[in-house]
Amino acid sequence: MSRLIVVSNRVTPPSASGEESVGGLAMALAAALREYSGLWFGWSGKTTPEFTGQLAMQKIDGVTVATVDLEDADVDEYYNGYANKTLWPLFHYRSDLTAFDRAYGEGYERVNRRFAETLRPLIEPNDLVWIHDYHLIPLARELRRLGVKNRMGFFLHVPWPAYQLITTLPGHRQLVQAMFDYDLLGFQTAEYQQAFEEYVLNEADGEQTSPGIWKAFGRTVRIGAYPIGIDAADFAKLVRSQRAVRMNDLMRACTVFRRLIIGVDRLDYSKGLEERFLAYEDFLGNHPDALEGVSLLQIATPSRDEVTAYQDIRARLDAVSGRINGAYATADWVPIRYVNRTYRRDELAGMYRAADVGLVTPLRDGMNLVAKEYVAAQDPSDPGVLVLSQFAGAAEQLGDALIVNPFSREDMSDAIQRALTMPRPERLRRWERLMEEVRNNDVTAWRDRYVQALEGLAATPRLVEAAAH
Ligand code: ADP
Ligand code: G6P
């Protein structure tokens, strides 16, 4: 078995404490590497006045973690800039929030170059290199320039946008061309894979030479959909932990005589939180009998708070939740409990279990692991109901949830009512099928499918070509 080198901007080493940082990528990679004594390389999250390229190496739970600091301009132009003001909004269909600035593009290229130069000496001839997410699309190109011939794969955790959107990005062709320096490209869903292939056909004059193999820009790459999952077995353990049980008891104690709806998200405009609050407000307005009988607990961890769009959504959510609570709260009831902090994973597991309804309604989402965590945390004899946006990648697999259009308040209000009144046999039927999916397609299955595909690529035409030089 070859050694696995995982590269991502955000690096969160596996830890037993349960206090890993928030975000689907970090959760999944920490879980995926837990049994794989590989190497994980990325940004330390820290800055130095000038980039030094100095590596900090640590061995944690069998995984070697190698991180590098960036300088302030890198964080401004690459992380806050091109990654989170250009690619993130564009890939989440928010062209209204997308900023194009050449300095961001230059910062993005510079940091990818710096990552490549720092990582290069750590790569051994037989290593598989697996690069993650929109921050690092050109990394393979930079590594190839430095002579790296290893098999390299890329996995995109976020959506790949429709052709009409991606073509609004200045330099889109160059970005896509850089993807052809990989051997394997993985997307979360068939829909995103198809959107990418449509671009290759229309814009890059590419062609599919055999099933899953695409040729463009004079190179060949394998393309596939690899839906990411959660560590279902670990989650099952967490739910039984002392802290989870205590949190479950606590939540039930503070919602006596009431039903609990839960939302857990990074505080991001793609998560549809404002639309969710407004739909819940409609629900309260339409169902006077539900007043004081239901409570929405929304946990939203602040994220990327140096970016204006994130400051704006935070201010709007403060205002909307305040207004709804002001209109409806009574002496012993608030309709929305809105909490801006991070919880330990075991505590989250206990909260999910106590909730009658899980509201997961992003406007657009690569996958959404919260939906899967909510399912995994339920009591098998009395499970809650998952309400899931049709625009989350997870909807391709979790069709037994109540699927909603997050842009329609009426749709969401109806789904909340239906979830709260769903008879137990139907809840059981739906949950069993959801749980089977979450268990069968967990994070280990995702990693193994991807790594095996990458490992099996030794003889792709592109590599044969590269070896001949
Ligand atoms: P994204 O990657 O866009 O943040 P996902 O739903 O795929 O969305 O992943 C989010 C991950 O972060 C989940 O594993 C979830 O449990 C975790 N998370 C989100 N909010 C919190 C929080 N407040 N405390 C702890 N973990 C959180
Ligand atoms: C999403 C992205 C990840 C990112 C995470 C948290 O899951 O796909 O790449 O790590 O959000 O965002 P942050 O900016 O804090 O790393």
JSON list of C-alpha atoms and ligand atoms in Angstrom, two decimals, residues 22-24 27 264-266 271 299 301 341-343 345 348 352 368-370 373, ligand 1:
[
{"chain": "A", "resi": 22, "resn": "VAL", "atom": "CA", "xyz": [-15.76, 23.12, 12.63]},
{"chain": "A", "resi": 23, "resn": "GLY", "atom": "CA", "xyz": [-16.33, 22.32, 8.95]},
{"chain": "A", "resi": 24, "resn": "GLY", "atom": "CA", "xyz": [-17.06, 19.24, 6.91]},
{"chain": "A", "resi": 27, "resn": "MET", "atom": "CA", "xyz": [-14.22, 16.45, 10.21]},
{"chain": "A", "resi": 264, "resn": "VAL", "atom": "CA", "xyz": [-26.33, 23.28, 13.42]},
{"chain": "A", "resi": 265, "resn": "ASP", "atom": "CA", "xyz": [-24.23, 25.19, 10.90]},
{"chain": "A", "resi": 266, "resn": "ARG", "atom": "CA", "xyz": [-21.19, 27.30, 10.33]},
{"chain": "A", "resi": 271, "resn": "LYS", "atom": "CA", "xyz": [-26.58, 27.72, 4.84]},
{"chain": "A", "resi": 299, "resn": "ILE", "atom": "CA", "xyz": [-26.32, 26.74, 16.68]},
{"chain": "A", "resi": 301, "resn": "THR", "atom": "CA", "xyz": [-20.52, 29.00, 14.77]},
{"chain": "A", "resi": 341, "resn": "ARG", "atom": "CA", "xyz": [-20.47, 29.00, 19.68]},
{"chain": "A", "resi": 342, "resn": "THR", "atom": "CA", "xyz": [-18.73, 25.72, 19.01]},
{"chain": "A", "resi": 343, "resn": "TYR", "atom": "CA", "xyz": [-19.66, 22.56, 20.90]},
{"chain": "A", "resi": 345, "resn": "ARG", "atom": "CA", "xyz": [-18.82, 16.59, 19.07]},
{"chain": "A", "resi": 348, "resn": "LEU", "atom": "CA", "xyz": [-23.59, 17.96, 19.64]},
{"chain": "A", "resi": 352, "resn": "TYR", "atom": "CA", "xyz": [-29.20, 16.07, 17.86]},
{"chain": "A", "resi": 368, "resn": "ASN", "atom": "CA", "xyz": [-23.70, 18.71, 4.25]},
{"chain": "A", "resi": 369, "resn": "LEU", "atom": "CA", "xyz": [-22.49, 16.39, 6.96]},
{"chain": "A", "resi": 370, "resn": "VAL", "atom": "CA", "xyz": [-24.80, 17.81, 9.62]},
{"chain": "A", "resi": 373, "resn": "GLU", "atom": "CA", "xyz": [-24.86, 13.39, 11.83]},
{"chain": "B", "resi": 1, "resn": "ADP", "atom": "P1", "xyz": [-19.48, 22.88, 6.13]},
{"chain": "B", "resi": 1, "resn": "ADP", "atom": "O1", "xyz": [-18.37, 21.99, 5.75]},
{"chain": "B", "resi": 1, "resn": "ADP", "atom": "O2", "xyz": [-19.89, 23.80, 5.03]},
{"chain": "B", "resi": 1, "resn": "ADP", "atom": "O3", "xyz": [-19.27, 23.62, 7.38]},
{"chain": "B", "resi": 1, "resn": "ADP", "atom": "P2", "xyz": [-20.91, 20.43, 6.83]},
{"chain": "B", "resi": 1, "resn": "ADP", "atom": "O4", "xyz": [-22.32, 20.28, 7.30]},
{"chain": "B", "resi": 1, "resn": "ADP", "atom": "O5", "xyz": [-20.53, 19.48, 5.77]},
{"chain": "B", "resi": 1, "resn": "ADP", "atom": "O6", "xyz": [-20.76, 21.94, 6.39]},
{"chain": "B", "resi": 1, "resn": "ADP", "atom": "O7", "xyz": [-19.91, 20.21, 8.03]},
{"chain": "B", "resi": 1, "resn": "ADP", "atom": "C1", "xyz": [-19.97, 20.95, 9.20]},
{"chain": "B", "resi": 1, "resn": "ADP", "atom": "C2", "xyz": [-19.25, 20.18, 10.29]},
{"chain": "B", "resi": 1, "resn": "ADP", "atom": "O8", "xyz": [-18.93, 21.10, 11.33]},
{"chain": "B", "resi": 1, "resn": "ADP", "atom": "C3", "xyz": [-20.11, 19.09, 10.90]},
{"chain": "B", "resi": 1, "resn": "ADP", "atom": "O9", "xyz": [-19.30, 17.98, 11.22]},
{"chain": "B", "resi": 1, "resn": "ADP", "atom": "C4", "xyz": [-20.65, 19.75, 12.15]},
{"chain": "B", "resi": 1, "resn": "ADP", "atom": "O10", "xyz": [-20.90, 18.87, 13.22]},
{"chain": "B", "resi": 1, "resn": "ADP", "atom": "C5", "xyz": [-19.55, 20.70, 12.54]},
{"chain": "B", "resi": 1, "resn": "ADP", "atom": "N1", "xyz": [-20.11, 21.86, 13.23]},
{"chain": "B", "resi": 1, "resn": "ADP", "atom": "C6", "xyz": [-20.90, 22.83, 12.73]},
{"chain": "B", "resi": 1, "resn": "ADP", "atom": "N2", "xyz": [-21.24, 23.72, 13.69]},
{"chain": "B", "resi": 1, "resn": "ADP", "atom": "C7", "xyz": [-20.66, 23.30, 14.82]},
{"chain": "B", "resi": 1, "resn": "ADP", "atom": "C8", "xyz": [-20.62, 23.77, 16.18]},
{"chain": "B", "resi": 1, "resn": "ADP", "atom": "N3", "xyz": [-21.27, 24.87, 16.56]},
{"chain": "B", "resi": 1, "resn": "ADP", "atom": "N4", "xyz": [-19.90, 23.09, 17.08]},
{"chain": "B", "resi": 1, "resn": "ADP", "atom": "C9", "xyz": [-19.24, 21.98, 16.70]},
{"chain": "B", "resi": 1, "resn": "ADP", "atom": "N5", "xyz": [-19.23, 21.47, 15.46]},
{"chain": "B", "resi": 1, "resn": "ADP", "atom": "C10", "xyz": [-19.93, 22.11, 14.53]}
]
